[in-house]
Tab-separated table of C-alpha atoms in Angstrom:
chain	number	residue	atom	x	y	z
I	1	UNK	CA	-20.473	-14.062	13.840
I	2	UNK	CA	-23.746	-13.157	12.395
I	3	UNK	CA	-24.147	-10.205	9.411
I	4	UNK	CA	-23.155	-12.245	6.056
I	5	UNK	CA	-23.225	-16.108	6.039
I	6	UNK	CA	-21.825	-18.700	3.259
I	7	UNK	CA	-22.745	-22.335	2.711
I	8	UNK	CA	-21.008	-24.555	2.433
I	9	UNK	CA	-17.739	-24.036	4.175
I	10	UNK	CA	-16.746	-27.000	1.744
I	11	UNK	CA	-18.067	-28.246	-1.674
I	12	UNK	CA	-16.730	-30.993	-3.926
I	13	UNK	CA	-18.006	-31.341	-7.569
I	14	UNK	CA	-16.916	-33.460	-10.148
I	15	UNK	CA	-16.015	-31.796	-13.491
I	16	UNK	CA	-18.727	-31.113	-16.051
I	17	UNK	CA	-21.253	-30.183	-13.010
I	18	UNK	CA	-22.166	-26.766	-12.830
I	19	UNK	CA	-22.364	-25.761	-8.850
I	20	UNK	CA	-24.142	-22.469	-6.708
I	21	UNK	CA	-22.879	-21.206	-3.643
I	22	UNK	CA	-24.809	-19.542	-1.329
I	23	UNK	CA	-24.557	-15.866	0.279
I	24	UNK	CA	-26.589	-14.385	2.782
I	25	UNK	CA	-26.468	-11.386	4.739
I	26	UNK	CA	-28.634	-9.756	7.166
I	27	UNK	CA	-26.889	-6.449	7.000
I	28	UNK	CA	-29.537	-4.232	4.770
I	29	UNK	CA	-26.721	-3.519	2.397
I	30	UNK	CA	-27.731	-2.507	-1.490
I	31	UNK	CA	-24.637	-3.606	-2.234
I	32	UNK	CA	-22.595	-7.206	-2.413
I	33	UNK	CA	-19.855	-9.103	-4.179
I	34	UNK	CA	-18.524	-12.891	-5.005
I	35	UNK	CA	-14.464	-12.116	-5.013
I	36	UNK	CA	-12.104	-15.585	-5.701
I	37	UNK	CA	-9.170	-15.701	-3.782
I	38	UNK	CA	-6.065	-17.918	-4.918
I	39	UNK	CA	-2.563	-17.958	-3.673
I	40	UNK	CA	-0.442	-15.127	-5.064
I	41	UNK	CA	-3.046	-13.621	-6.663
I	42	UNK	CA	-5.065	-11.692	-3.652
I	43	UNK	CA	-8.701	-11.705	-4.486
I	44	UNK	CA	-10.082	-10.812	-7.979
I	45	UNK	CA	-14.020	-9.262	-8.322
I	46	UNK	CA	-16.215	-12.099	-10.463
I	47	UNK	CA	-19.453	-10.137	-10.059
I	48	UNK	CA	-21.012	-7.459	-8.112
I	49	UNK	CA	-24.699	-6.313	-7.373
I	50	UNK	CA	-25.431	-2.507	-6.423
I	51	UNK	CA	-28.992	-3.402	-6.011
I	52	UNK	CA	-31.864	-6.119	-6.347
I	53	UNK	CA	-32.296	-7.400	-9.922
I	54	UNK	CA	-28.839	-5.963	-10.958
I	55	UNK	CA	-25.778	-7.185	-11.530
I	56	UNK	CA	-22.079	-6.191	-12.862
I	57	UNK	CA	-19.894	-8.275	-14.378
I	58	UNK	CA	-16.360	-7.969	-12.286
I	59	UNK	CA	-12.818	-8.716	-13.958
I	60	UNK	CA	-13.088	-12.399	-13.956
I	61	UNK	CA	-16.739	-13.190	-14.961
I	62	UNK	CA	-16.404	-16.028	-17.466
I	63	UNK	CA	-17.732	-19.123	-16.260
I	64	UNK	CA	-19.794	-17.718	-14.054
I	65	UNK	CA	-23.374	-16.661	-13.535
I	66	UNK	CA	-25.317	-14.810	-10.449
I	67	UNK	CA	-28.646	-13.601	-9.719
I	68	UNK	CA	-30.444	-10.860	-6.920
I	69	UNK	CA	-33.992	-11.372	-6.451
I	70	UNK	CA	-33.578	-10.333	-3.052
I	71	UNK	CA	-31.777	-7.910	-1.042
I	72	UNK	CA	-30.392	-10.733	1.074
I	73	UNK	CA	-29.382	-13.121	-1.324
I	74	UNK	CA	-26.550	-13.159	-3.800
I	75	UNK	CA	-26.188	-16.592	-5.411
I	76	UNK	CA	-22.974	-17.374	-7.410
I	77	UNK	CA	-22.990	-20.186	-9.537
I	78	UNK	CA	-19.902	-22.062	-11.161
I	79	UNK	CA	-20.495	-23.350	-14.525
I	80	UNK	CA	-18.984	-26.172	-16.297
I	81	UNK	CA	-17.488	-23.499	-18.845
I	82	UNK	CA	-15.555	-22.009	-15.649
I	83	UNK	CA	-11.552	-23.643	-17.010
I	84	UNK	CA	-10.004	-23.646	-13.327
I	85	UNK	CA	-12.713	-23.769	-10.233
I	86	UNK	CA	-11.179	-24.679	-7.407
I	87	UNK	CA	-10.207	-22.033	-5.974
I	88	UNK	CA	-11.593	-20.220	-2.088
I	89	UNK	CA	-14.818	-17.706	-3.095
I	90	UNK	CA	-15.834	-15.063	-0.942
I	91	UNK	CA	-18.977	-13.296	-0.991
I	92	UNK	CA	-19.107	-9.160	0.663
I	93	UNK	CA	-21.546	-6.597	1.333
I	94	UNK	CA	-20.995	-3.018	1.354
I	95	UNK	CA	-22.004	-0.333	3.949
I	96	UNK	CA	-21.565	2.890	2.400
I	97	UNK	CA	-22.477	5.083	5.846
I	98	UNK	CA	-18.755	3.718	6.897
I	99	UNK	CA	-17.044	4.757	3.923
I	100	UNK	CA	-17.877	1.908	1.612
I	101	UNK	CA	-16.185	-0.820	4.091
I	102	UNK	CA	-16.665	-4.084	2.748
I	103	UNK	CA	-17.712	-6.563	5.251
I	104	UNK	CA	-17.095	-10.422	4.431
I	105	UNK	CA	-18.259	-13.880	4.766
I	106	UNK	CA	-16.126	-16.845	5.739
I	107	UNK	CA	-15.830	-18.206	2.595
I	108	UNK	CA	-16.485	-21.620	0.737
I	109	UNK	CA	-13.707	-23.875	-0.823
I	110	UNK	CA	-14.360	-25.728	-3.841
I	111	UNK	CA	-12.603	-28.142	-5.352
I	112	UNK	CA	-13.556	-29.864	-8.447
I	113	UNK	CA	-12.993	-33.540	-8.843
V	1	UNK	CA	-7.544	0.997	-15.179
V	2	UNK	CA	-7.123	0.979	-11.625
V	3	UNK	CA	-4.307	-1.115	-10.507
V	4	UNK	CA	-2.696	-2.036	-7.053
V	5	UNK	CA	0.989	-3.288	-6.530
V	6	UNK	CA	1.964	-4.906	-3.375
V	7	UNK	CA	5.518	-6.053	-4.057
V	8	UNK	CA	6.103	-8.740	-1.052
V	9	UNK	CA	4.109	-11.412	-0.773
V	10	UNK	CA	6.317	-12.687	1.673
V	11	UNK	CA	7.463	-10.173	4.715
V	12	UNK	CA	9.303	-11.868	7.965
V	13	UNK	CA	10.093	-9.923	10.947
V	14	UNK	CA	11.213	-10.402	14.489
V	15	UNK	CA	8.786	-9.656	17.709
V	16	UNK	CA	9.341	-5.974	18.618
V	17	UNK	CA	11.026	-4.682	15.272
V	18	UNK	CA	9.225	-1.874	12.837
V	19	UNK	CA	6.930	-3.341	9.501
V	20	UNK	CA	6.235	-1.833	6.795
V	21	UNK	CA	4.133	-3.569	4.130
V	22	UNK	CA	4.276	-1.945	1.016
V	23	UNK	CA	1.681	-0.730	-1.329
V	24	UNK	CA	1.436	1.138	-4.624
V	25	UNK	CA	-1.438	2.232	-6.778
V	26	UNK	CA	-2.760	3.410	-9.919
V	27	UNK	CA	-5.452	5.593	-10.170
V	28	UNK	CA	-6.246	8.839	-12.259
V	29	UNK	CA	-8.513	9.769	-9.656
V	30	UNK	CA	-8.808	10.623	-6.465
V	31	UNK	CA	-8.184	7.473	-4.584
V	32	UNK	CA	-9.743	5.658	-1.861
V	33	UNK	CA	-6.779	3.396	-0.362
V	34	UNK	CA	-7.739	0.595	2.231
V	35	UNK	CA	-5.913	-2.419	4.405
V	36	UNK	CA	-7.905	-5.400	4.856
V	37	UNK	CA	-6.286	-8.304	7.368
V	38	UNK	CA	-7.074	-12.014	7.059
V	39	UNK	CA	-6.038	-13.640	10.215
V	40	UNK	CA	-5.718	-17.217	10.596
V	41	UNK	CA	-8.877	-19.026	10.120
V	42	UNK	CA	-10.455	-15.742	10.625
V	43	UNK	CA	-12.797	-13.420	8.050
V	44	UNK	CA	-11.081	-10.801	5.737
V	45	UNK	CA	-11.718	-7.367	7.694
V	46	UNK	CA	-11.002	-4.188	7.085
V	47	UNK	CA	-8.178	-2.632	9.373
V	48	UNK	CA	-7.631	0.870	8.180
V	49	UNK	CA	-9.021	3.018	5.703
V	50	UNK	CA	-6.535	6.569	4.324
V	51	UNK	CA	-9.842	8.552	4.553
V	52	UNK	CA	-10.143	8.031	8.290
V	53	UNK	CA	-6.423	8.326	9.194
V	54	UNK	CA	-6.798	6.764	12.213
V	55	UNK	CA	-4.374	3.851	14.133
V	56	UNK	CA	-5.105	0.605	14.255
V	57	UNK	CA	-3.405	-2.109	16.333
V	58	UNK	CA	-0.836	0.118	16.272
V	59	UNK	CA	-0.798	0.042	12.462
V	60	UNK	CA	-0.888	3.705	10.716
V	61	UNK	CA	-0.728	3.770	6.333
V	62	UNK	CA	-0.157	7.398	4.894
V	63	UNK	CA	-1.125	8.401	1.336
V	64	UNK	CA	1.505	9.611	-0.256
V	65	UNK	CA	-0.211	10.891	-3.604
V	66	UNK	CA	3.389	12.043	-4.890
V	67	UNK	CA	4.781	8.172	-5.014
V	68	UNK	CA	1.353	6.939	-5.332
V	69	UNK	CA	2.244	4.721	-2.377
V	70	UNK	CA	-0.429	3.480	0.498
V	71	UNK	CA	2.175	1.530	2.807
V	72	UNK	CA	1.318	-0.009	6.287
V	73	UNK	CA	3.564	0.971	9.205
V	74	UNK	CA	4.027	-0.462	12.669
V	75	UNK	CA	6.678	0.581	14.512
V	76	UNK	CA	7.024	-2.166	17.016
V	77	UNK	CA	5.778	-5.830	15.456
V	78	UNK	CA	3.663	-8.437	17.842
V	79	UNK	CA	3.281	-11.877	17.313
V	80	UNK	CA	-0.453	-11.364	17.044
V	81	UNK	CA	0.662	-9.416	13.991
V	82	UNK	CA	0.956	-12.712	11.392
V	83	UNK	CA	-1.843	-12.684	9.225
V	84	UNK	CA	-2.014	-11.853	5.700
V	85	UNK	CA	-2.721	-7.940	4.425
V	86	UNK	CA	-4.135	-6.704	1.733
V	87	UNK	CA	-4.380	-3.515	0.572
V	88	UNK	CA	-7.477	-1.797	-1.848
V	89	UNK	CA	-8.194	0.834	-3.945
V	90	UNK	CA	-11.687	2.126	-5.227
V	91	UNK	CA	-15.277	3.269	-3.450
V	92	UNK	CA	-18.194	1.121	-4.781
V	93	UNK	CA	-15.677	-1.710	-6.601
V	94	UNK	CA	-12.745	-2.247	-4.791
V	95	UNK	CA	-9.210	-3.309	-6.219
V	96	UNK	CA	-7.144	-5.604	-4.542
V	97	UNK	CA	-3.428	-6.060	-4.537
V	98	UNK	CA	-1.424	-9.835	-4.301
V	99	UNK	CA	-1.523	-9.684	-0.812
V	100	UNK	CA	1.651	-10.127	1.452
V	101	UNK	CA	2.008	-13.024	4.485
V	102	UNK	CA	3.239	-11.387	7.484
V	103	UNK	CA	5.277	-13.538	9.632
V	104	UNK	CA	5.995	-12.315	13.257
V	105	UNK	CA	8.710	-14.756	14.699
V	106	UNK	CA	9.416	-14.543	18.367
């Protein structure tokens, strides 16, 4: 596996601690995402980034904040205002010479204590 | 608002038998429909996309604009086949639906 990386696979906070995960990818895509992914619920858009030093908001962006300062990196970090956290996040990156396919990362899982 | 509807999230099936997962949109565009797979301990790919209208795995979707429908066919399921689906809607911001678990028992 190479193209977009996540660390950690696993993070534990305790409540009241605001946390970043990481998201790197090596693609030379404009374009990436931080999606959450909870049973039953399939995965919902927190923020997206169409190019360096911009972000959208997605449909679930309370309690959250991100930043782009490079083309590589997309940052998400979970605040202490963010009600329910644990949850699995996955970042994305979009190629749009293949249609806009979203490629993925593996994911981290965070649980709050 | 764009909106996607996948009505099972649970779908068993024998080994050799047809699947369908089911997916429904809503869109006042034009839409672009996709299936994504998550395998066990695997990544979330993409499998299929409507624009391409290509087969996968065996795995074929139609748009049917009519019904505003997007579902996944395959007419003879493999074991390899359990994984959960998801299907999309959109270009640069995608929609997701619930997802559905496909389970193919032997």
């Amino acid at each position: 596996d190479g193209g977009i990386t996540q660390s950690p696979k696993y993070l534990f906070r305790k409540e009241g601690q605001n946390v970043t995960l990481s998201c790197e990818q090596n693609l030379n895509h404009d374009a990436m995402y931080w999606y959450r992914q909870d049973p039953g619920q399939g995965l919902r858009l927190i923020y997206y980034s169409q190019i360096v030093n911009d972000f959208q908001k997605g449909d679930i962006a309370e309690g959250y904040s991100v930043s782009r300062e490079k083309k590589e990196s997309f940052p998400l970090t979970v605040t202490s205002a963010q009600k329910n956290p644990t949850a699995f996040y996955l970042c994305a990156s979009r190629a749009p010479d293949l249609n806009n396919e979203q490629f993925f990362g593996p994911g981290t899982r965070l649980t709050v204590l | 608002a764009q909106r996607v509807t996948q009505p099972e999230k649970l779908l068993s099936v024998f080994k050799g038998a047809p699947v369908e997962l089911k997916c429904n949109y809503s869109y006042s565009g034009s839409p672009e429909l996709f299936w994504y797979v998550q395998y066990s301990r695997q990544r979330l790919q993409l499998l299929l996309r409507h624009i391409s209208r290509e087969s996968i795995k065996g795995f074929t979707a139609d748009l049917n604009k009519g019904e505003t429908s997007f579902h996944l066919k395959k007419p003879f399921a493999q074991e390899e086949d359990s994984a959960m689906y998801y299907c999309a809607l959109g270009g640069s911001r995608l929609t997701f639906g619930e997802g559905t678990q496909l389970t193919v028992n032997p």
